mmCIF file of C-alpha atoms in Angstrom:
data_model
loop_
_atom_site.group_PDB
_atom_site.id
_atom_site.type_symbol
_atom_site.label_atom_id
_atom_site.label_comp_id
_atom_site.label_asym_id
_atom_site.label_seq_id
_atom_site.Cartn_x
_atom_site.Cartn_y
_atom_site.Cartn_z
ATOM 1 C CA UNK A 1 222.422 -14.401 -97.442
ATOM 2 C CA UNK A 2 224.818 -11.924 -98.750
ATOM 3 C CA UNK A 3 228.238 -10.644 -97.521
ATOM 4 C CA UNK A 4 228.564 -7.072 -96.116
ATOM 5 C CA UNK A 5 231.712 -5.182 -95.882
ATOM 6 C CA UNK A 6 231.685 -2.436 -92.831
ATOM 7 C CA UNK A 7 234.382 0.342 -92.654
ATOM 8 C CA UNK A 8 234.511 1.647 -89.036
ATOM 9 C CA UNK A 9 233.945 -0.300 -85.468
ATOM 10 C CA UNK A 10 232.400 2.559 -83.727
ATOM 11 C CA UNK A 11 228.974 2.728 -82.250
ATOM 12 C CA UNK A 12 227.205 2.741 -85.834
ATOM 13 C CA UNK A 13 229.356 0.474 -87.304
ATOM 14 C CA UNK A 14 229.001 -2.025 -84.222
ATOM 15 C CA UNK A 15 225.300 -1.614 -84.539
ATOM 16 C CA UNK A 16 225.423 -2.416 -88.321
ATOM 17 C CA UNK A 17 227.495 -5.508 -87.873
ATOM 18 C CA UNK A 18 225.681 -6.877 -84.993
ATOM 19 C CA UNK A 19 222.370 -6.354 -86.970
ATOM 20 C CA UNK A 20 223.650 -7.934 -90.254
ATOM 21 C CA UNK A 21 225.203 -10.880 -88.029
ATOM 22 C CA UNK A 22 221.897 -11.648 -86.404
ATOM 23 C CA UNK A 23 220.231 -11.906 -89.796
ATOM 24 C CA UNK A 24 222.623 -14.791 -90.937
ATOM 25 C CA UNK A 25 224.495 -12.319 -93.401
ATOM 26 C CA UNK A 26 228.691 -12.790 -93.670
ATOM 27 C CA UNK A 27 230.179 -9.454 -92.493
ATOM 28 C CA UNK A 28 233.720 -8.106 -92.404
ATOM 29 C CA UNK A 29 234.210 -5.079 -90.051
ATOM 30 C CA UNK A 30 237.477 -2.786 -91.024
ATOM 31 C CA UNK A 31 239.025 -0.763 -88.506
ATOM 32 C CA UNK A 32 242.744 0.742 -88.071
ATOM 33 C CA UNK A 33 242.686 0.304 -84.723
ATOM 34 C CA UNK A 34 242.745 -3.511 -83.517
ATOM 35 C CA UNK A 35 241.427 -2.400 -80.047
ATOM 36 C CA UNK A 36 237.933 -1.367 -81.691
ATOM 37 C CA UNK A 37 237.199 -4.876 -82.354
ATOM 38 C CA UNK A 38 236.999 -5.492 -78.682
ATOM 39 C CA UNK A 39 233.614 -3.785 -78.799
ATOM 40 C CA UNK A 40 232.081 -6.733 -80.794
ATOM 41 C CA UNK A 41 230.554 -9.231 -78.651
ATOM 42 C CA UNK A 42 232.182 -12.854 -78.398
ATOM 43 C CA UNK A 43 229.463 -14.475 -80.362
ATOM 44 C CA UNK A 44 230.102 -12.077 -83.550
ATOM 45 C CA UNK A 45 230.744 -14.578 -86.261
ATOM 46 C CA UNK A 46 232.141 -12.115 -88.837
ATOM 47 C CA UNK A 47 235.725 -11.249 -89.867
ATOM 48 C CA UNK A 48 237.701 -8.569 -88.372
ATOM 49 C CA UNK A 49 240.193 -6.754 -90.749
ATOM 50 C CA UNK A 50 243.011 -4.083 -89.539
ATOM 51 C CA UNK A 51 243.779 -1.432 -91.929
ATOM 52 C CA UNK A 52 242.682 1.444 -93.807
ATOM 53 C CA UNK A 53 239.253 1.332 -95.193
ATOM 54 C CA UNK A 54 240.045 2.697 -98.790
ATOM 55 C CA UNK A 55 243.162 0.537 -99.155
ATOM 56 C CA UNK A 56 242.709 -1.923 -101.997
ATOM 57 C CA UNK A 57 244.609 -4.785 -100.263
ATOM 58 C CA UNK A 58 242.802 -4.084 -96.895
ATOM 59 C CA UNK A 59 239.265 -4.332 -98.895
ATOM 60 C CA UNK A 60 240.119 -7.634 -100.545
ATOM 61 C CA UNK A 61 241.080 -9.260 -97.243
ATOM 62 C CA UNK A 62 237.448 -8.040 -96.224
ATOM 63 C CA UNK A 63 236.348 -9.945 -99.391
ATOM 64 C CA UNK A 64 234.952 -6.821 -100.811
ATOM 65 C CA UNK A 65 234.943 -8.713 -104.440
ATOM 66 C CA UNK A 66 232.204 -10.953 -103.121
ATOM 67 C CA UNK A 67 230.368 -7.907 -101.199
ATOM 68 C CA UNK A 68 226.514 -7.227 -101.774
ATOM 69 C CA UNK A 69 227.076 -3.879 -99.785
ATOM 70 C CA UNK A 70 229.614 -1.556 -98.533
ATOM 71 C CA UNK A 71 229.124 1.108 -95.460
ATOM 72 C CA UNK A 72 231.765 3.317 -94.568
ATOM 73 C CA UNK A 73 230.805 4.724 -90.924
ATOM 74 C CA UNK A 74 234.084 5.672 -89.400
ATOM 75 C CA UNK A 75 234.625 9.388 -88.037
ATOM 76 C CA UNK A 76 236.512 10.905 -91.004
ATOM 77 C CA UNK A 77 234.280 12.026 -93.921
ATOM 78 C CA UNK A 78 237.119 12.107 -96.364
ATOM 79 C CA UNK A 79 237.951 8.613 -95.687
ATOM 80 C CA UNK A 80 234.557 7.335 -95.911
ATOM 81 C CA UNK A 81 233.815 9.157 -99.336
ATOM 82 C CA UNK A 82 237.165 7.718 -100.727
ATOM 83 C CA UNK A 83 236.745 4.114 -99.382
ATOM 84 C CA UNK A 84 233.092 4.481 -100.772
ATOM 85 C CA UNK A 85 234.103 5.425 -104.506
ATOM 86 C CA UNK A 86 236.996 2.682 -104.227
ATOM 87 C CA UNK A 87 234.314 0.235 -103.201
ATOM 88 C CA UNK A 88 231.798 1.233 -106.185
ATOM 89 C CA UNK A 89 234.298 2.347 -108.762
ATOM 90 C CA UNK A 90 237.210 -0.356 -108.572
ATOM 91 C CA UNK A 91 235.422 -3.222 -107.204
ATOM 92 C CA UNK A 92 231.797 -2.325 -108.596
ATOM 93 C CA UNK A 93 229.781 -3.122 -105.142
ATOM 94 C CA UNK A 94 226.439 -1.883 -106.075
ATOM 95 C CA UNK A 95 224.901 -1.057 -102.763
ATOM 96 C CA UNK A 96 227.097 1.602 -100.872
ATOM 97 C CA UNK A 97 226.498 4.333 -98.359
ATOM 98 C CA UNK A 98 228.794 6.714 -96.662
ATOM 99 C CA UNK A 99 228.396 8.610 -93.238
ATOM 100 C CA UNK A 100 229.374 12.214 -93.145
ATOM 101 C CA UNK A 101 229.559 14.976 -90.504
ATOM 102 C CA UNK A 102 229.624 18.149 -92.952
ATOM 103 C CA UNK A 103 226.147 18.073 -94.377
ATOM 104 C CA UNK A 104 227.024 20.911 -96.594
ATOM 105 C CA UNK A 105 229.030 18.533 -98.736
ATOM 106 C CA UNK A 106 226.367 16.182 -99.356
ATOM 107 C CA UNK A 107 225.529 17.866 -102.676
ATOM 108 C CA UNK A 108 229.076 16.900 -104.007
ATOM 109 C CA UNK A 109 228.802 13.569 -102.682
ATOM 110 C CA UNK A 110 225.445 12.985 -104.338
ATOM 111 C CA UNK A 111 226.854 14.227 -107.890
ATOM 112 C CA UNK A 112 229.474 11.320 -107.448
ATOM 113 C CA UNK A 113 226.459 9.081 -107.029
ATOM 114 C CA UNK A 114 227.383 8.034 -103.258
ATOM 115 C CA UNK A 115 224.414 7.936 -101.148
ATOM 116 C CA UNK A 116 225.109 9.652 -98.170
ATOM 117 C CA UNK A 117 223.906 9.818 -94.358
ATOM 118 C CA UNK A 118 224.631 13.157 -92.409
ATOM 119 C CA UNK A 119 224.964 12.906 -88.827
ATOM 120 C CA UNK A 120 222.274 15.121 -88.188
ATOM 121 C CA UNK A 121 219.699 12.743 -89.253
ATOM 122 C CA UNK A 122 221.699 9.478 -88.568
ATOM 123 C CA UNK A 123 220.394 6.022 -87.537
ATOM 124 C CA UNK A 124 221.482 2.576 -88.247
ATOM 125 C CA UNK A 125 218.215 2.072 -89.584
ATOM 126 C CA UNK A 126 218.684 4.586 -92.441
ATOM 127 C CA UNK A 127 222.015 2.906 -93.572
ATOM 128 C CA UNK A 128 220.359 -0.661 -93.470
ATOM 129 C CA UNK A 129 217.518 0.613 -95.848
ATOM 130 C CA UNK A 130 220.552 1.661 -98.174
ATOM 131 C CA UNK A 131 222.358 -1.591 -97.806
ATOM 132 C CA UNK A 132 219.390 -3.881 -98.008
ATOM 133 C CA UNK A 133 216.851 -2.055 -100.445
ATOM 134 C CA UNK A 134 214.720 -4.956 -101.340
ATOM 135 C CA UNK A 135 214.031 -5.456 -97.704
ATOM 136 C CA UNK A 136 210.223 -4.649 -96.508
ATOM 137 C CA UNK A 137 210.468 -1.135 -95.251
ATOM 138 C CA UNK A 138 208.496 0.205 -91.961
ATOM 139 C CA UNK A 139 207.610 3.423 -93.986
ATOM 140 C CA UNK A 140 207.712 7.141 -92.678
ATOM 141 C CA UNK A 141 203.739 7.662 -92.551
ATOM 142 C CA UNK A 142 200.794 5.266 -92.656
ATOM 143 C CA UNK A 143 197.122 6.642 -93.418
ATOM 144 C CA UNK A 144 194.379 5.992 -90.587
ATOM 145 C CA UNK A 145 193.036 2.865 -92.281
ATOM 146 C CA UNK A 146 196.399 1.198 -92.371
ATOM 147 C CA UNK A 147 195.806 0.387 -96.273
ATOM 148 C CA UNK A 148 198.433 2.965 -97.501
ATOM 149 C CA UNK A 149 202.122 3.860 -96.745
ATOM 150 C CA UNK A 150 204.436 6.449 -97.700
ATOM 151 C CA UNK A 151 208.039 5.205 -97.653
ATOM 152 C CA UNK A 152 211.342 5.624 -99.099
ATOM 153 C CA UNK A 153 211.996 3.112 -101.908
ATOM 154 C CA UNK A 154 215.233 2.022 -103.838
ATOM 155 C CA UNK A 155 215.307 2.621 -107.549
ATOM 156 C CA UNK A 156 217.703 0.876 -109.929
ATOM 157 C CA UNK A 157 220.218 2.991 -111.626
ATOM 158 C CA UNK A 158 219.014 2.201 -114.982
ATOM 159 C CA UNK A 159 215.849 4.585 -114.210
ATOM 160 C CA UNK A 160 218.262 7.349 -114.479
ATOM 161 C CA UNK A 161 216.827 9.883 -117.195
ATOM 162 C CA UNK A 162 213.666 8.451 -117.283
ATOM 163 C CA UNK A 163 210.191 10.510 -116.320
ATOM 164 C CA UNK A 164 208.916 9.868 -112.910
ATOM 165 C CA UNK A 165 205.532 9.026 -114.634
ATOM 166 C CA UNK A 166 207.271 5.877 -115.810
ATOM 167 C CA UNK A 167 207.981 4.733 -112.442
ATOM 168 C CA UNK A 168 204.609 5.328 -111.169
ATOM 169 C CA UNK A 169 203.396 3.354 -114.261
ATOM 170 C CA UNK A 170 205.731 0.531 -113.938
ATOM 171 C CA UNK A 171 205.000 0.185 -110.196
ATOM 172 C CA UNK A 172 201.198 1.638 -109.989
ATOM 173 C CA UNK A 173 202.364 4.065 -107.203
ATOM 174 C CA UNK A 174 202.455 7.740 -106.695
ATOM 175 C CA UNK A 175 205.506 9.653 -106.174
ATOM 176 C CA UNK A 176 204.796 11.700 -103.332
ATOM 177 C CA UNK A 177 208.256 13.686 -103.455
ATOM 178 C CA UNK A 178 212.019 13.292 -104.391
ATOM 179 C CA UNK A 179 215.058 14.399 -102.130
ATOM 180 C CA UNK A 180 217.669 15.675 -104.588
ATOM 181 C CA UNK A 181 221.013 17.192 -103.106
ATOM 182 C CA UNK A 182 219.555 16.964 -99.735
ATOM 183 C CA UNK A 183 216.341 19.070 -100.503
ATOM 184 C CA UNK A 184 212.967 18.063 -100.936
ATOM 185 C CA UNK A 185 211.044 18.597 -104.423
ATOM 186 C CA UNK A 186 207.564 17.734 -105.677
ATOM 187 C CA UNK A 187 207.894 16.133 -108.872
ATOM 188 C CA UNK A 188 206.179 17.508 -112.296
ATOM 189 C CA UNK A 189 205.182 15.062 -114.693
ATOM 190 C CA UNK A 190 208.000 15.732 -117.023
ATOM 191 C CA UNK A 191 210.495 15.407 -113.917
ATOM 192 C CA UNK A 192 213.191 12.996 -114.742
ATOM 193 C CA UNK A 193 214.671 10.450 -112.174
ATOM 194 C CA UNK A 194 218.528 11.183 -111.615
ATOM 195 C CA UNK A 195 221.194 9.118 -109.935
ATOM 196 C CA UNK A 196 221.310 10.015 -106.353
ATOM 197 C CA UNK A 197 217.773 10.915 -105.997
ATOM 198 C CA UNK A 198 215.774 9.440 -102.941
ATOM 199 C CA UNK A 199 212.271 8.440 -103.989
ATOM 200 C CA UNK A 200 209.332 8.484 -101.607
ATOM 201 C CA UNK A 201 206.158 6.802 -103.016
ATOM 202 C CA UNK A 202 202.824 6.506 -101.456
ATOM 203 C CA UNK A 203 201.596 2.769 -102.142
ATOM 204 C CA UNK A 204 199.177 -0.187 -100.681
ATOM 205 C CA UNK A 205 200.796 -1.825 -97.798
ATOM 206 C CA UNK A 206 199.827 -5.364 -99.414
ATOM 207 C CA UNK A 207 201.928 -4.479 -102.519
ATOM 208 C CA UNK A 208 204.767 -3.076 -100.712
ATOM 209 C CA UNK A 209 206.925 -6.300 -101.281
ATOM 210 C CA UNK A 210 206.046 -6.372 -104.964
ATOM 211 C CA UNK A 211 206.688 -2.697 -105.743
ATOM 212 C CA UNK A 212 210.047 -2.282 -104.003
ATOM 213 C CA UNK A 213 211.309 -5.342 -105.864
ATOM 214 C CA UNK A 214 209.871 -3.772 -109.315
ATOM 215 C CA UNK A 215 211.584 -0.373 -108.898
ATOM 216 C CA UNK A 216 214.812 -1.910 -107.733
ATOM 217 C CA UNK A 217 214.915 -3.883 -111.165
ATOM 218 C CA UNK A 218 216.099 -2.224 -114.350
ATOM 219 C CA UNK A 219 212.987 -1.068 -116.594
ATOM 220 C CA UNK A 220 212.168 -2.936 -119.945
ATOM 221 C CA UNK A 221 212.923 -1.209 -122.978
ATOM 222 C CA UNK A 222 209.620 0.108 -122.986
ATOM 223 C CA UNK A 223 207.621 0.950 -120.291
ATOM 224 C CA UNK A 224 203.825 1.267 -120.611
#
């Protein structure tokens, strides 16, 4: 079980908090308005923290120093990005995600290494993919026999600068496409993985857990 910090107790934050709480995780929800916490069900076992989500003291009260992941899902783009940067750069939270409304700014955020989810393609499930990258994923497409699945996978930041072919060799998969700065691209053999890239692979269903673990781990010094 892990500790998660969520900034914003609107509909999305509420859904995330309840889902993580249901799964037995420790959850802290931050919101500037105490009245927002009334939306949480009475059985919610997590922490309710009043304050500004990018304030360091507020984050400490939410136990950010022990957080496995942080999600900024308030109604303000700037607040979400700032809070996410503080969580990552000051408190070194590895798994972060920010909700944005202005999808045109996505490229800037991706260059900062901040995974973002734009409102136009928003679902709580997409955020959970980034907060819980090692979890089994449902996949975007299954071929007719049910043996192969096309799915988004989390790739450890230490793969940055390595050719996509190295990822394929390590996990024995095919990288179908990358999403970079909000745009899909077909990788060439010498295409390198960059921080912020979203990687979609075609893989056998019965190896999906093994593959997600391999790619979420830093590569060895030499990759065969």
